[in-house]
Coordinates of C-alpha atoms and ligand atoms in Angstrom, one line a residue:
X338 CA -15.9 196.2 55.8
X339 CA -14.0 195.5 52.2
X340 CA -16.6 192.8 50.3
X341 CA -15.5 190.9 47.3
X342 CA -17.7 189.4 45.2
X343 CA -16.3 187.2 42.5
X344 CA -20.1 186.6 40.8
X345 CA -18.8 188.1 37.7
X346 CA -16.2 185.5 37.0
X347 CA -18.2 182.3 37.6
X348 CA -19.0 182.2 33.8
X349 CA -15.1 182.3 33.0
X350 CA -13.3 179.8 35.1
X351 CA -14.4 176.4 36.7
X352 CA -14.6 175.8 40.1
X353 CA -11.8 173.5 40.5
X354 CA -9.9 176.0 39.0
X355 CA -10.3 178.7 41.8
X356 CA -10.2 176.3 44.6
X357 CA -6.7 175.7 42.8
X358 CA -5.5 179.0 42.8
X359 CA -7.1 179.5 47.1
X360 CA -4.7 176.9 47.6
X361 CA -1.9 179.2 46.1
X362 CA -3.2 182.4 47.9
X363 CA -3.4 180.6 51.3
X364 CA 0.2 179.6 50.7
X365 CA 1.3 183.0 49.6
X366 CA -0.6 184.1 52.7
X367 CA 1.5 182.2 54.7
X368 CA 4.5 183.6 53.2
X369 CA 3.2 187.1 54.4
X370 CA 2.2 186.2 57.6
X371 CA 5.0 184.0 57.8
X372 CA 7.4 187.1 57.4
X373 CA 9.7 185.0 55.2
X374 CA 8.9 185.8 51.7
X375 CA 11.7 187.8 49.8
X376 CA 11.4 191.9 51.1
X377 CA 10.5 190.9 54.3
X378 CA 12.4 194.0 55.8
X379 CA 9.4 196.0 54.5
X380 CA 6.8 194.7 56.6
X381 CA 5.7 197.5 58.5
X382 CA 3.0 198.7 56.8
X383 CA 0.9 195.5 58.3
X384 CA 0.7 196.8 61.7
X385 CA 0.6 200.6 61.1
X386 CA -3.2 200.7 61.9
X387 CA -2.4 199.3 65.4
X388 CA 1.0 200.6 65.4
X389 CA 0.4 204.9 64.8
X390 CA 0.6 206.4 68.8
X391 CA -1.8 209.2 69.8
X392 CA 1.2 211.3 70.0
X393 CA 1.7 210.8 66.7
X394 CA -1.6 212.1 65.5
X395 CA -1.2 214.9 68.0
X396 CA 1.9 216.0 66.7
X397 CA 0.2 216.2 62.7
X398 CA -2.9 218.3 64.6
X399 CA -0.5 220.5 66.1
X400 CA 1.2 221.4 62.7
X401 CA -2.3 222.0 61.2
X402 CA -3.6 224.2 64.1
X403 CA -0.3 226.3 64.2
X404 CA -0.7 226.8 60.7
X405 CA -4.5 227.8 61.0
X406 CA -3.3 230.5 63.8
X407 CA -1.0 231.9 60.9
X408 CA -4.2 232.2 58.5
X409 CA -2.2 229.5 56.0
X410 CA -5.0 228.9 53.5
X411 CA -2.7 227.1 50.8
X412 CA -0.7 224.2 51.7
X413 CA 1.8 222.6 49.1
X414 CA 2.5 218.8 49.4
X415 CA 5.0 218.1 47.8
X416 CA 5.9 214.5 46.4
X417 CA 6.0 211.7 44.1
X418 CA 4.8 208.4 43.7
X419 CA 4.1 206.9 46.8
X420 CA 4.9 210.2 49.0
X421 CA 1.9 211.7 47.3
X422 CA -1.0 209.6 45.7
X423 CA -2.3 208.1 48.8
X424 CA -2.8 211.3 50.9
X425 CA -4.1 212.8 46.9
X426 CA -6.6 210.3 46.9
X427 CA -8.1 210.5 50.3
X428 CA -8.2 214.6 50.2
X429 CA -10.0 213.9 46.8
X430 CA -12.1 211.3 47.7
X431 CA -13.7 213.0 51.3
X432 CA -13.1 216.9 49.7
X433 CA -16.2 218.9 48.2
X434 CA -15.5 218.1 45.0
X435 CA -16.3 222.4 43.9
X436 CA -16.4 224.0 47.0
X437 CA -13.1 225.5 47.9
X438 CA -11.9 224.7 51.7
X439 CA -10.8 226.4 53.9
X440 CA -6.7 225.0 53.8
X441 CA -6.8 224.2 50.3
X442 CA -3.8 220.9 49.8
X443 CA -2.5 220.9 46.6
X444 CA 0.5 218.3 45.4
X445 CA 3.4 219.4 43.3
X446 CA 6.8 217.5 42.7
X447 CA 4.8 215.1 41.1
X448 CA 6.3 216.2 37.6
X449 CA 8.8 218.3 35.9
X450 CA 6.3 220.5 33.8
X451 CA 7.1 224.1 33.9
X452 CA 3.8 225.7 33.5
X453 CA 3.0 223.6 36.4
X454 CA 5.2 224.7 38.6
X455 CA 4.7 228.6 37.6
X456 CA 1.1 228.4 37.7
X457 CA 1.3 226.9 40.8
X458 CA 3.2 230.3 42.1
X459 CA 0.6 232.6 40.8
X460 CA -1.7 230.8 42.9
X461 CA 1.0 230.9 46.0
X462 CA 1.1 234.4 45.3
X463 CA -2.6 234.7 45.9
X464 CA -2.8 232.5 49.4
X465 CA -1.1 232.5 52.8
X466 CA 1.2 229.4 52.0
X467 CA 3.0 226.5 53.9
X468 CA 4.2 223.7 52.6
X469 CA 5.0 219.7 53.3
X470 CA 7.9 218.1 51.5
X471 CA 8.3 214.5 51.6
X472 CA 10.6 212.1 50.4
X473 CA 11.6 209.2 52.3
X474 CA 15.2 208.4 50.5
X475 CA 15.3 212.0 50.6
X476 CA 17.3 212.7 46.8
X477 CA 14.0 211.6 44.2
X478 CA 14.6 214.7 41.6
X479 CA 11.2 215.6 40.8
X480 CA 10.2 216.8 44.9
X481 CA 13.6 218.3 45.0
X482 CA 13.3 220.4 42.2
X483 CA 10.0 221.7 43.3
X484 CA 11.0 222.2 46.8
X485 CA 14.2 224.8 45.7
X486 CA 11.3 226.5 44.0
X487 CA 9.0 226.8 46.6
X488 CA 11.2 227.0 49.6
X489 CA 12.9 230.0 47.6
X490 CA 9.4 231.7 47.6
X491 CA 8.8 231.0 51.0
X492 CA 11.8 232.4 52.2
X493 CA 11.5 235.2 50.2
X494 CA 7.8 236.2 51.0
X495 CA 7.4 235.5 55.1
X496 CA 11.6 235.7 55.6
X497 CA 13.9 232.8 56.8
X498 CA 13.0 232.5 60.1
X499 CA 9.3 232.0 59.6
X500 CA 9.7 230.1 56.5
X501 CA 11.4 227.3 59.1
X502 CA 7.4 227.2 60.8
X503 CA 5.9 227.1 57.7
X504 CA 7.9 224.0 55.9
X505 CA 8.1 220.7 57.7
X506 CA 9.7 217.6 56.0
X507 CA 8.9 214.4 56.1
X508 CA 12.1 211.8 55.4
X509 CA 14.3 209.5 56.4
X510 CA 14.7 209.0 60.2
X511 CA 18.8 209.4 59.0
X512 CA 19.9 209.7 55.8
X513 CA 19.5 211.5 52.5
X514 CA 19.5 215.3 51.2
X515 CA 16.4 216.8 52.8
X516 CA 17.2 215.3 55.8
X517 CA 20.2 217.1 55.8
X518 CA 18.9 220.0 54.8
X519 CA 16.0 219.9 57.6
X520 CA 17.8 219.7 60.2
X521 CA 20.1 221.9 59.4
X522 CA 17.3 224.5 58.5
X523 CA 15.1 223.3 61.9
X524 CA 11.9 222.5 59.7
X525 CA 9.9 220.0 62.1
X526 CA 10.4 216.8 60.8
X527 CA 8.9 213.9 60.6
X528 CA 9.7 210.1 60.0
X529 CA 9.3 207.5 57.2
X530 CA 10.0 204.7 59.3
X531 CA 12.8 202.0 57.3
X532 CA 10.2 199.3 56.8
X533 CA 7.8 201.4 55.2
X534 CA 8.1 201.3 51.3
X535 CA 6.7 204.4 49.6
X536 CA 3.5 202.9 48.3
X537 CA 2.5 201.3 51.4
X538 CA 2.9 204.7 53.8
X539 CA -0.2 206.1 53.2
X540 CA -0.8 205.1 56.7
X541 CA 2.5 207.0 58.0
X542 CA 3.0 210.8 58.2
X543 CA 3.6 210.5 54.5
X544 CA -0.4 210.3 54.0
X545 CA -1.6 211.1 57.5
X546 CA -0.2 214.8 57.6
X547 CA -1.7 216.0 54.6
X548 CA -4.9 214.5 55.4
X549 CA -5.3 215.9 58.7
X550 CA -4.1 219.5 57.5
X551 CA -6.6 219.3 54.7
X552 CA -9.3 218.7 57.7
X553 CA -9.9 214.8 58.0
X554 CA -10.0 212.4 60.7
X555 CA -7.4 210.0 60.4
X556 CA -8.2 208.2 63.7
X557 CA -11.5 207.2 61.6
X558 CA -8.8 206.0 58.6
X559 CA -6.8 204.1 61.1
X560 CA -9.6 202.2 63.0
X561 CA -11.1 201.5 59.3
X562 CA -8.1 200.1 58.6
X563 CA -7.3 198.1 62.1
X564 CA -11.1 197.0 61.5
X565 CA -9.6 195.4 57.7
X566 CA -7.0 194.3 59.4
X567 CA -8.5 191.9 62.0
X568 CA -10.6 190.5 59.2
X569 CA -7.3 189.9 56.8
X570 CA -5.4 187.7 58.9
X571 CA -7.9 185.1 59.4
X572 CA -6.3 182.3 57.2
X573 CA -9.5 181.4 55.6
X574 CA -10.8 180.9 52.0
X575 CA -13.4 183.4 52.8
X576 CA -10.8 185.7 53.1
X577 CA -11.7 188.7 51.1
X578 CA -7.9 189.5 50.3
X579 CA -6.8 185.8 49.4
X580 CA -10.1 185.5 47.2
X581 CA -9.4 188.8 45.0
X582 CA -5.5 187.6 44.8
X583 CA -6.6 183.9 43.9
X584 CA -8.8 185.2 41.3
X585 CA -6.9 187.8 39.5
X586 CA -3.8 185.4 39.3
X587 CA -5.9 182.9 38.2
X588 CA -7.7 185.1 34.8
X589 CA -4.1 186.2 34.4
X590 CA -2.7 182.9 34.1
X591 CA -5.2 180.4 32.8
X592 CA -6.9 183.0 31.0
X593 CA -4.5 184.7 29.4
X594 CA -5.6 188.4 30.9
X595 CA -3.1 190.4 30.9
X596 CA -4.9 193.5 32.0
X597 CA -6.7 194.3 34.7
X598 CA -9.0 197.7 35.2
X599 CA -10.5 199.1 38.4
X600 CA -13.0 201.0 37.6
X601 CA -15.2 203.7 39.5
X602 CA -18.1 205.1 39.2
X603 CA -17.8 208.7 41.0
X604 CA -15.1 210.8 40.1
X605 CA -14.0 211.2 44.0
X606 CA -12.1 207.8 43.5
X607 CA -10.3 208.7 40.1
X608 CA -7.3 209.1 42.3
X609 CA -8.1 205.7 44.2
X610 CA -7.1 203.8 41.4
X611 CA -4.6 205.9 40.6
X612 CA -2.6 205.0 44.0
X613 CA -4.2 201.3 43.2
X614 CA -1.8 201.4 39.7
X615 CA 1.2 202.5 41.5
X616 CA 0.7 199.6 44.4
X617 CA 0.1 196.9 42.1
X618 CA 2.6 198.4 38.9
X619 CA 5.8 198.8 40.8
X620 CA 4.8 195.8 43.0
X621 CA 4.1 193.1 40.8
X622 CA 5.4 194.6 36.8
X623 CA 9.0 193.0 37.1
X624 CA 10.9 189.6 36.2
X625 CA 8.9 190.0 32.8
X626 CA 5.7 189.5 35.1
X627 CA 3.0 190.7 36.6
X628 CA -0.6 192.0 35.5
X629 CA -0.9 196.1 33.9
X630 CA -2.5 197.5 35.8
X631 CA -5.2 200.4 34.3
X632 CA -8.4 202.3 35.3
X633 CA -11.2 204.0 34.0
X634 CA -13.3 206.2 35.4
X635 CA -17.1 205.5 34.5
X636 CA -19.4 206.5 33.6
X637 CA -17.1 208.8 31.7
X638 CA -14.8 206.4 30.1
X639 CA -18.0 204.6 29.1
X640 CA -18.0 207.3 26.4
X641 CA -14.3 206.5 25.7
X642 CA -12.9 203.3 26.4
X643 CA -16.3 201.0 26.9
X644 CA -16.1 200.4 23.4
X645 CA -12.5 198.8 23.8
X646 CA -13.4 196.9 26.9
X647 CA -16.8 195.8 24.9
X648 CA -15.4 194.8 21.9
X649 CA -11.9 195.2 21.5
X650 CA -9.0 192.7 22.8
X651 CA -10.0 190.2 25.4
X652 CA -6.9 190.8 27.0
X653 CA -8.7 192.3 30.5
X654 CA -10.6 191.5 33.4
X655 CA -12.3 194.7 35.4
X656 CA -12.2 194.7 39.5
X657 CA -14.9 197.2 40.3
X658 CA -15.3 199.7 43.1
X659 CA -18.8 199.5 44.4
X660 CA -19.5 202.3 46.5
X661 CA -23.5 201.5 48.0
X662 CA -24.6 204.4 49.3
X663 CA -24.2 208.0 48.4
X664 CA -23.3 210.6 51.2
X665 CA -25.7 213.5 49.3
X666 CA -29.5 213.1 47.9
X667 CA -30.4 214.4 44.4
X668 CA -33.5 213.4 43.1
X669 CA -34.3 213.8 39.5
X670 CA -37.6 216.2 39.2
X671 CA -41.1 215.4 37.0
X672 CA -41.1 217.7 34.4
X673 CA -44.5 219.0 32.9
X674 CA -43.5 219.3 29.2
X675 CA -40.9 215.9 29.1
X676 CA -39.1 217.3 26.3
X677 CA -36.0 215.7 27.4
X678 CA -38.1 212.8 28.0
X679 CA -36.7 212.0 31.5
X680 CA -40.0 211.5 33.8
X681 CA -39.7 207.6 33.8
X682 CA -36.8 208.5 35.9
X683 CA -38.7 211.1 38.1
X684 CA -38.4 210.6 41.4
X685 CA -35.8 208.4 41.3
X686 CA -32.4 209.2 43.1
X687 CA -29.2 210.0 40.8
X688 CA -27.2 207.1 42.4
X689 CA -30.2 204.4 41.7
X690 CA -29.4 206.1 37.9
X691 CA -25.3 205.5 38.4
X692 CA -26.4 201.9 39.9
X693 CA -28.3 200.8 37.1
X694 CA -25.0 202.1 35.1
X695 CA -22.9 199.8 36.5
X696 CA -25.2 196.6 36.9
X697 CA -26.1 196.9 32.7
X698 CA -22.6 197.7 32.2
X699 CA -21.2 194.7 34.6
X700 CA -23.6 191.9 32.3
X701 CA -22.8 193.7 29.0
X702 CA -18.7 193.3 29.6
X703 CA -19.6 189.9 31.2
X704 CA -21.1 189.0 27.8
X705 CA -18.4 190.6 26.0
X706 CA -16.2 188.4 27.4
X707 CA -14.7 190.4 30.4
X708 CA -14.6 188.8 33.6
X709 CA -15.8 191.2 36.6
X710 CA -15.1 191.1 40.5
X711 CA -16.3 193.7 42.7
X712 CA -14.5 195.5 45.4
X713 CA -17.5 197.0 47.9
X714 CA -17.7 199.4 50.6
X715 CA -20.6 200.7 52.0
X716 CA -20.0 204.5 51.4
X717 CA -16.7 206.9 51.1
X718 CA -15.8 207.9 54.5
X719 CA -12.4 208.0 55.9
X720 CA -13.2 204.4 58.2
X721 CA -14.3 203.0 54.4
X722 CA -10.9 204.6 52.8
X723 CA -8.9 203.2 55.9
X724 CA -10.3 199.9 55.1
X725 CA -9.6 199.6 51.6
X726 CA -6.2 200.8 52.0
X727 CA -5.2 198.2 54.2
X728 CA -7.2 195.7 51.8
X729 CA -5.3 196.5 48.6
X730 CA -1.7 196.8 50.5
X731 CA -2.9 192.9 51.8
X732 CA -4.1 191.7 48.5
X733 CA -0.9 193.1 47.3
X734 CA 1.6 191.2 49.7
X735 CA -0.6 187.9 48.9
X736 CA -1.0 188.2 44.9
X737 CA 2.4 189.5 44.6
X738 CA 4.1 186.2 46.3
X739 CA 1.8 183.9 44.5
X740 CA 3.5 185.2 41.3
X741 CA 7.0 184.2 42.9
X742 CA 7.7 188.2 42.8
X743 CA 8.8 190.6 45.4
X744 CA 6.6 192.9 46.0
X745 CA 8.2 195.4 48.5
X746 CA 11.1 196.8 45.6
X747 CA 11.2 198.8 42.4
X748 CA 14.9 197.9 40.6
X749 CA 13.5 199.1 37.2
X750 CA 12.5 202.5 38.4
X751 CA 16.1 203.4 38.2
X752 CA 16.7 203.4 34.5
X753 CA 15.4 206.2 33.5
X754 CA 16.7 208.0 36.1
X755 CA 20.4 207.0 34.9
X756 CA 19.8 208.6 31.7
X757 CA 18.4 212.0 33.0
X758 CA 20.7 212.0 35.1
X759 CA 23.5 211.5 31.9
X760 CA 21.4 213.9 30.2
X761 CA 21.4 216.8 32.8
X762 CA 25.4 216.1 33.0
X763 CA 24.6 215.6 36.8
X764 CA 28.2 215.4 38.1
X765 CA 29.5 211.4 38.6
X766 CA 27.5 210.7 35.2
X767 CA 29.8 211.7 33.2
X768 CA 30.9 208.4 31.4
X769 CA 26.8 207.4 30.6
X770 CA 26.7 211.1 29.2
X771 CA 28.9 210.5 26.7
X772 CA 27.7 206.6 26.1
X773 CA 23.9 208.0 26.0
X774 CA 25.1 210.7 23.3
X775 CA 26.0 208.2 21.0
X776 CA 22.5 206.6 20.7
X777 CA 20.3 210.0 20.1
Ligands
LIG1571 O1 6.8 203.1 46.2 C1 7.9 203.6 46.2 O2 8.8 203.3 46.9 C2 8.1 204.8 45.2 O3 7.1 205.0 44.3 C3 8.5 206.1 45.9 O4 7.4 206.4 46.8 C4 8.7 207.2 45.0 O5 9.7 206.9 44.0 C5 9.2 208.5 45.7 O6 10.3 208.2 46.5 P1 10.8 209.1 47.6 O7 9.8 209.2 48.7 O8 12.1 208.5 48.1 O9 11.1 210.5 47.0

């Protein structure tokens, strides 16, 4: 379902080279299947596609069509990093991108901005509001912050007892403060299970609640990705995971790139490759390692950053997203006067245009001297989304332990939270507060 083609490359590295750097991938694949590698008590995002029950599913359609019966036209998700940018990116990639739905998702305790959070109630105040708070270690500050703010308006607008049907968290099977608190308000609750890792739980509640309240069909998400699946663990050098993770390690260290950039070319997948940088950032950037991971969004950034990725440092490589059909027909129109001197193009479809785009711009960056791969599916659909979820969480597992890295833990995200925390005089701090003082 996921294609890779590596065509872009072949001018950049020999042969012997990448069958060099198979080897490596099929032995990092081993390591994954093998369940061995370091973080191996994160494993459960492999079989989630196969693993999610019916009841499951049921359960997330039941809090959507309860929610429907209460006229609930604004649902808050609330979350960070991995609790919010996979369900983000599939809402955004299947959702009208101007036509306002009927249960409108939107995300919040994804920052600490203020404006954010009181525009965000004037809109509240204009809708019939529910709202999903997730967290699996159940204390990250940013969700927490927003969640006093909107359970406080909840409570206040539709009263305690209703606010408890129109909140439902998303945690820790046992521990942590919204667990605590969830229980102990009776919001319906739902599980992160332990070896799920935040940017691997799209496939859990975390992404699959969301998705259905927003109006998708996850069962089409998790057969896309239980399709993926079958086809990733066939040890093979065919493989399309172990080629992308054979490659990429392979332009990062023979060929000195140190960047690579997935790039689209509709802006439904602008938040694709947002949840692409967070999977691949906090899984590979550690032990002084690992490849930055950026995006641009074309054929926007075109107009922005083509001219670095044309002629600035070689430091990069680009993985495209190759979407090959469009779900909607425009067709450009003959015009009688041609002022804008378009009608070579007439009749021609708007994608063929975009198409055209990206093949020019794929040999022009080639030429430049930036190596190209090509990540395809066929069109966006939720089976397609499925699918390439499960393909980059793969890849992930594979490239990751063919850079001798962990890929399942984030140490370094705590740092900055030590010196908030010192700097918010959060109580048990109190001895970084004074050290973190000294040095502002
Ligand atoms: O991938 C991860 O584990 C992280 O990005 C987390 O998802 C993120 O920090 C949010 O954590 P939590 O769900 O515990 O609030």
């Amino acid at each position: 379902m996921v294609k890779v083609n590596l065509g872009g490359c072949d001018s950049f590295v020999k042969s012997a080279e990448y069958q060099s750097y198979v080897s490596k991938a099929l032995d990092a694949f081993d390591t994954l299947q093998g369940e061995k590698g370091a973080g191996n008590d994160f494993l459960g995002w492999k079989t989630l596609p196969v693993d999610i029950d019916e009841k499951l599913i049921r359960d997330c359609e039941a809090v959507r069509d309860c929610w429907k019966a209460k006229g609930v036209n604004l649902v808050i998700a609330i979350g960070i990093g991995g609790s919010y940018l996979g369900a983000k990116c599939a809402i955004e990639a299947l959702s009208h991108s101007f036509i306002e739905p009927e249960t409108k998702v939107v995300f919040a305790g994804n920052n600490l901005s203020e404006e954010y959070l009181a525009e965000l109630m004037d809109l509240a105040g204009k809708k019939n509001v529910a709202c999903i708070v997730i967290s699996k270690s159940g204390t990250t500050t940013e969700p927490a912050v927003a969640f006093r703010i909107v359970k406080e308006y909840i409570e206040k607008t539709y009263g305690k007892a209703e606010a408890s049907e129109r909140i439902v968290a998303i945690t820790d099977a046992r521990k942590g403060a919204l667990k605590t608190l969830a229980t102990q308000e009776g919001y319906k609750s739902f599980i992160v299970p332990d070896n799920v890792g935040g940017r691997y739980s799209v496939l859990t509640p975390v992404g699959l609640l969301p998705i259905v309240v927003a109006g998708f069909d996850v069962r089409a998400m998790l057969k896309g990705a239980a399709q993926e699946r079958e086809e990733l663990l066939v040890r093979s050098e065919d493989n399309a995971a172990v080629r992308y993770a054979a490659m990429r390690n392979l332009l990062h260290t023979e060929k000195g790139k140190a960047v690579e950039i997935l790039v689209t070319y509709n802006p439904k997948l602008t938040f694709l490759a947002e949840w692409w940088k967070q999977l691949y950032g906090e899984s590979e950037g550690k032990d002084g390692k690992g490849i930055y991971p950026a995006s641009v969004a074309n054929t926007a950034d075109l107009h922005s950053m083509g001219q670095f990725i044309q002629e600035g440092s070689r430091i990069m490589f680009e993985t495209v997203i190759n979407v090959v059909n469009a779900n909607r027909s425009v067709v450009i129109g003959s015009d009688g006067q041609n002022l804008d001197q378009l009608n070579y193009l007439a009749g021609q479809h708007v994608n063929h245009c975009n198409a055209m785009a990206q093949l020019g711009t794929k040999i022009a960056h080639i030429d430049g001297g930036v190596p190209q791969m090509e990540v395809s599916i066929d069109r966006i659909n939720e089976e397609n989304l499925g699918a390439i979820f499960y393909f980059f969480e793969f890849a992930c597992g594979v490239s990751a332990y063919l850079l001798g890295i962990n890929p399942f833990n984030q140490p370094g995200v705590e740092a900055y939270k030590k010196n908030m925390f010192a700097l918010l005089r959060k109580p048990g701090y109190e001895a970084q507060t004074e050290a973190i003082l000294k040095r502002i």
